[in-house]
Coordinates of C-alpha atoms in Angstrom, one line a residue:
M18 CA 30.1 20.5 -26.5
K19 CA 27.0 21.0 -28.6
K20 CA 26.4 17.2 -28.7
F21 CA 26.7 17.0 -24.9
I22 CA 24.2 19.9 -24.3
F23 CA 21.8 18.3 -26.8
C24 CA 22.1 14.9 -25.1
L25 CA 21.6 16.5 -21.7
F26 CA 18.4 18.3 -23.1
I27 CA 17.1 15.0 -24.4
C28 CA 17.8 13.2 -21.1
V29 CA 16.1 15.9 -19.0
S30 CA 13.1 16.0 -21.4
L31 CA 12.7 12.2 -21.3
F32 CA 13.5 11.5 -17.7
G33 CA 13.1 14.7 -15.8
T34 CA 15.5 16.1 -13.3
S35 CA 16.4 14.4 -10.1
Q36 CA 14.2 16.9 -8.3
T37 CA 11.1 15.8 -10.2
K38 CA 9.1 13.3 -8.2
P39 CA 7.5 10.4 -10.1
S40 CA 3.7 10.8 -10.5
K41 CA 1.6 8.6 -8.3
M42 CA -1.4 6.5 -9.3
I43 CA -4.2 5.6 -6.9
Y44 CA -6.2 2.5 -7.7
I45 CA -9.8 2.7 -6.4
Q46 CA -11.1 -0.8 -5.6
P47 CA -14.9 -1.0 -5.1
L48 CA -15.7 -3.7 -2.5
G49 CA -19.3 -4.9 -3.0
D50 CA -21.9 -2.7 -4.6
V51 CA -20.8 0.9 -4.6
N52 CA -22.8 3.6 -6.3
P53 CA -20.8 4.6 -9.4
A54 CA -21.5 8.3 -8.7
I55 CA -19.8 7.8 -5.3
V56 CA -16.8 6.1 -6.9
Q57 CA -16.6 9.0 -9.4
E58 CA -16.7 11.6 -6.6
V59 CA -13.8 10.0 -4.8
K60 CA -11.8 9.7 -8.0
S61 CA -12.3 13.4 -8.8
S62 CA -11.5 14.5 -5.3
V63 CA -8.3 12.5 -5.1
E64 CA -7.2 13.7 -8.5
S65 CA -8.0 17.3 -7.7
F66 CA -6.4 17.4 -4.3
F67 CA -3.2 15.4 -4.8
G68 CA -2.8 15.7 -8.6
F69 CA -2.4 12.0 -8.8
G70 CA -3.9 9.8 -11.5
C71 CA -6.8 7.5 -10.5
T72 CA -7.9 4.3 -12.0
V73 CA -11.1 2.5 -10.9
K74 CA -10.7 -1.3 -10.8
P75 CA -13.6 -3.7 -11.3
K76 CA -15.6 -4.3 -8.1
V77 CA -14.8 -7.4 -6.0
E78 CA -17.3 -9.2 -3.7
F79 CA -17.2 -9.5 0.0
T80 CA -15.8 -12.8 1.4
P81 CA -16.3 -14.3 4.9
D82 CA -12.5 -14.0 5.7
I83 CA -12.8 -10.2 6.2
L84 CA -15.8 -10.3 8.6
A85 CA -15.2 -8.7 11.9
A86 CA -15.7 -10.7 15.1
S87 CA -19.2 -9.3 15.5
R88 CA -20.1 -10.9 12.1
T89 CA -22.2 -7.8 11.4
R90 CA -19.5 -5.6 9.8
Y91 CA -16.1 -6.0 8.1
E92 CA -12.7 -5.7 9.8
A93 CA -10.7 -2.9 8.3
G94 CA -7.3 -4.5 9.1
K95 CA -8.3 -7.7 7.3
I96 CA -9.5 -5.7 4.3
L97 CA -6.1 -3.9 4.1
D98 CA -4.3 -7.3 4.4
K99 CA -6.4 -8.9 1.7
Y100 CA -6.1 -6.0 -0.8
H101 CA -2.5 -5.1 0.0
S102 CA -0.5 -4.1 -3.1
P103 CA 2.8 -2.6 -4.1
N104 CA 0.6 0.1 -5.6
Y105 CA -1.6 2.7 -3.8
V106 CA -5.1 1.2 -3.4
L107 CA -8.1 2.9 -1.8
V108 CA -10.7 0.2 -1.1
L109 CA -14.2 1.8 -1.2
T110 CA -17.3 0.2 0.3
E111 CA -20.8 1.1 1.4
K112 CA -20.8 -1.6 4.1
D113 CA -20.0 -0.9 7.8
I114 CA -16.3 -1.4 8.8
A115 CA -14.7 -1.8 12.2
C116 CA -11.4 -1.8 13.9
K117 CA -10.1 -4.0 16.7
N118 CA -6.9 -3.4 18.7
G119 CA -5.9 -5.8 21.5
D120 CA -8.3 -5.8 24.4
I121 CA -10.2 -2.7 23.1
P122 CA -13.6 -3.8 21.9
E123 CA -14.4 -3.7 18.2
W124 CA -15.7 -0.2 17.1
G125 CA -17.1 1.2 13.9
I126 CA -15.0 3.6 11.8
F127 CA -15.2 5.8 8.8
G128 CA -11.9 4.7 7.2
Y129 CA -8.5 3.2 8.0
G130 CA -5.1 3.7 6.3
E131 CA -1.6 2.3 6.8
I132 CA 0.9 5.0 7.7
D133 CA 3.6 4.8 5.1
G134 CA 1.7 1.9 3.5
T135 CA 0.0 1.5 0.2
T136 CA -3.6 0.5 1.2
C137 CA -6.5 2.2 2.8
V138 CA -10.2 1.6 3.1
V139 CA -13.1 4.1 3.3
S140 CA -16.7 3.2 4.1
T141 CA -19.7 5.4 3.3
F142 CA -21.8 3.6 5.9
R143 CA -21.2 6.0 8.9
L144 CA -20.4 9.1 6.8
K145 CA -23.9 9.4 5.3
R146 CA -25.9 9.0 8.6
K147 CA -28.5 11.8 9.1
V148 CA -26.9 14.3 6.7
T149 CA -27.8 15.9 3.4
E150 CA -26.3 14.5 0.2
A151 CA -24.0 17.6 -0.1
V152 CA -22.7 17.1 3.5
F153 CA -22.2 13.4 2.9
L154 CA -20.1 14.0 -0.2
D155 CA -18.0 16.5 1.8
H156 CA -17.4 13.9 4.5
L157 CA -16.5 11.3 1.9
Q158 CA -14.1 13.5 0.1
K159 CA -12.4 14.5 3.4
D160 CA -12.1 10.9 4.6
A161 CA -10.7 9.6 1.3
I162 CA -8.0 12.3 1.3
H163 CA -7.3 11.7 5.0
E164 CA -6.7 8.0 4.6
I165 CA -4.5 8.5 1.5
G166 CA -2.6 11.0 3.6
H167 CA -1.8 8.2 6.1
N168 CA -0.5 6.1 3.2
L169 CA 1.8 9.0 2.2
G170 CA 3.3 8.9 5.7
L171 CA 1.1 11.4 7.6
E172 CA 0.0 10.7 11.2
H173 CA -2.9 12.6 12.8
C174 CA -2.2 16.3 12.9
A175 CA -2.4 18.4 16.1
N176 CA -1.2 21.6 14.4
D177 CA -4.6 22.9 13.2
P178 CA -8.1 21.4 13.8
R179 CA -9.0 22.5 10.2
C180 CA -6.2 20.2 8.7
L181 CA -7.6 17.1 7.0
M182 CA -5.1 15.0 9.0
N183 CA -6.8 16.1 12.2
D184 CA -8.0 13.1 14.2
A185 CA -11.8 13.0 13.7
K186 CA -12.1 10.9 16.9
G187 CA -15.0 9.0 15.3
T188 CA -17.3 12.0 15.1
L189 CA -18.8 13.8 12.1
K190 CA -18.6 17.0 14.1
E191 CA -14.8 16.9 13.9
I192 CA -14.9 16.2 10.2
D193 CA -17.2 19.2 9.8
K194 CA -14.5 21.4 11.3
E195 CA -11.9 20.3 8.8
K196 CA -11.3 22.1 5.5
I197 CA -10.3 20.3 2.3
W198 CA -6.7 21.4 3.1
F199 CA -3.5 20.2 4.6
C200 CA -1.7 22.5 7.1
D201 CA 1.8 23.8 6.0
Q202 CA 3.5 21.1 8.1
C203 CA 1.5 18.2 6.6
R204 CA 1.9 19.7 3.0
K205 CA 5.7 19.9 3.5
Q206 CA 5.9 16.3 4.8
V207 CA 4.3 14.9 1.7
G208 CA 6.0 17.3 -0.7
M209 CA 3.0 19.4 -1.7
K210 CA 3.5 23.0 -2.6

């Protein structure tokens, strides 16, 4: 009996219990030149909010295959396809990104994430327009967490306009209303306490 209890203790110590979720790692992929302080801000924000580890990958350069139809910005869907991975990846860029769906014209966006996917992209381009550095960093932190929330299975939240999963509707005013916080329903859905 003592051997069995000792063996059980060792197994639980080494492998955890069935209720322990594996830790997640987020890889931050700079696309083009991204200010290292911005990369560090995103890394710290993600680690602090989710408790996940973060690793910054070496930057990659832009290629013509991810240009949007306008040829003046980059297509978010193409970026997700190109950098898709079995691991969680947040692609971070300072260039303008856009989205295109069916007959709807191309429009500029802050970020884009696959729901229940592994890849998302965040652009600083529209987040830093006509705001102070402190407000820009707040917007950036909120958008990075929001897009990772999509990867973790969250859709836009209509429970509370302060929830980070609220639909910003493309406006900084909506982001300003949000707190760095998930409502109880969103927290429960992703297994946060």
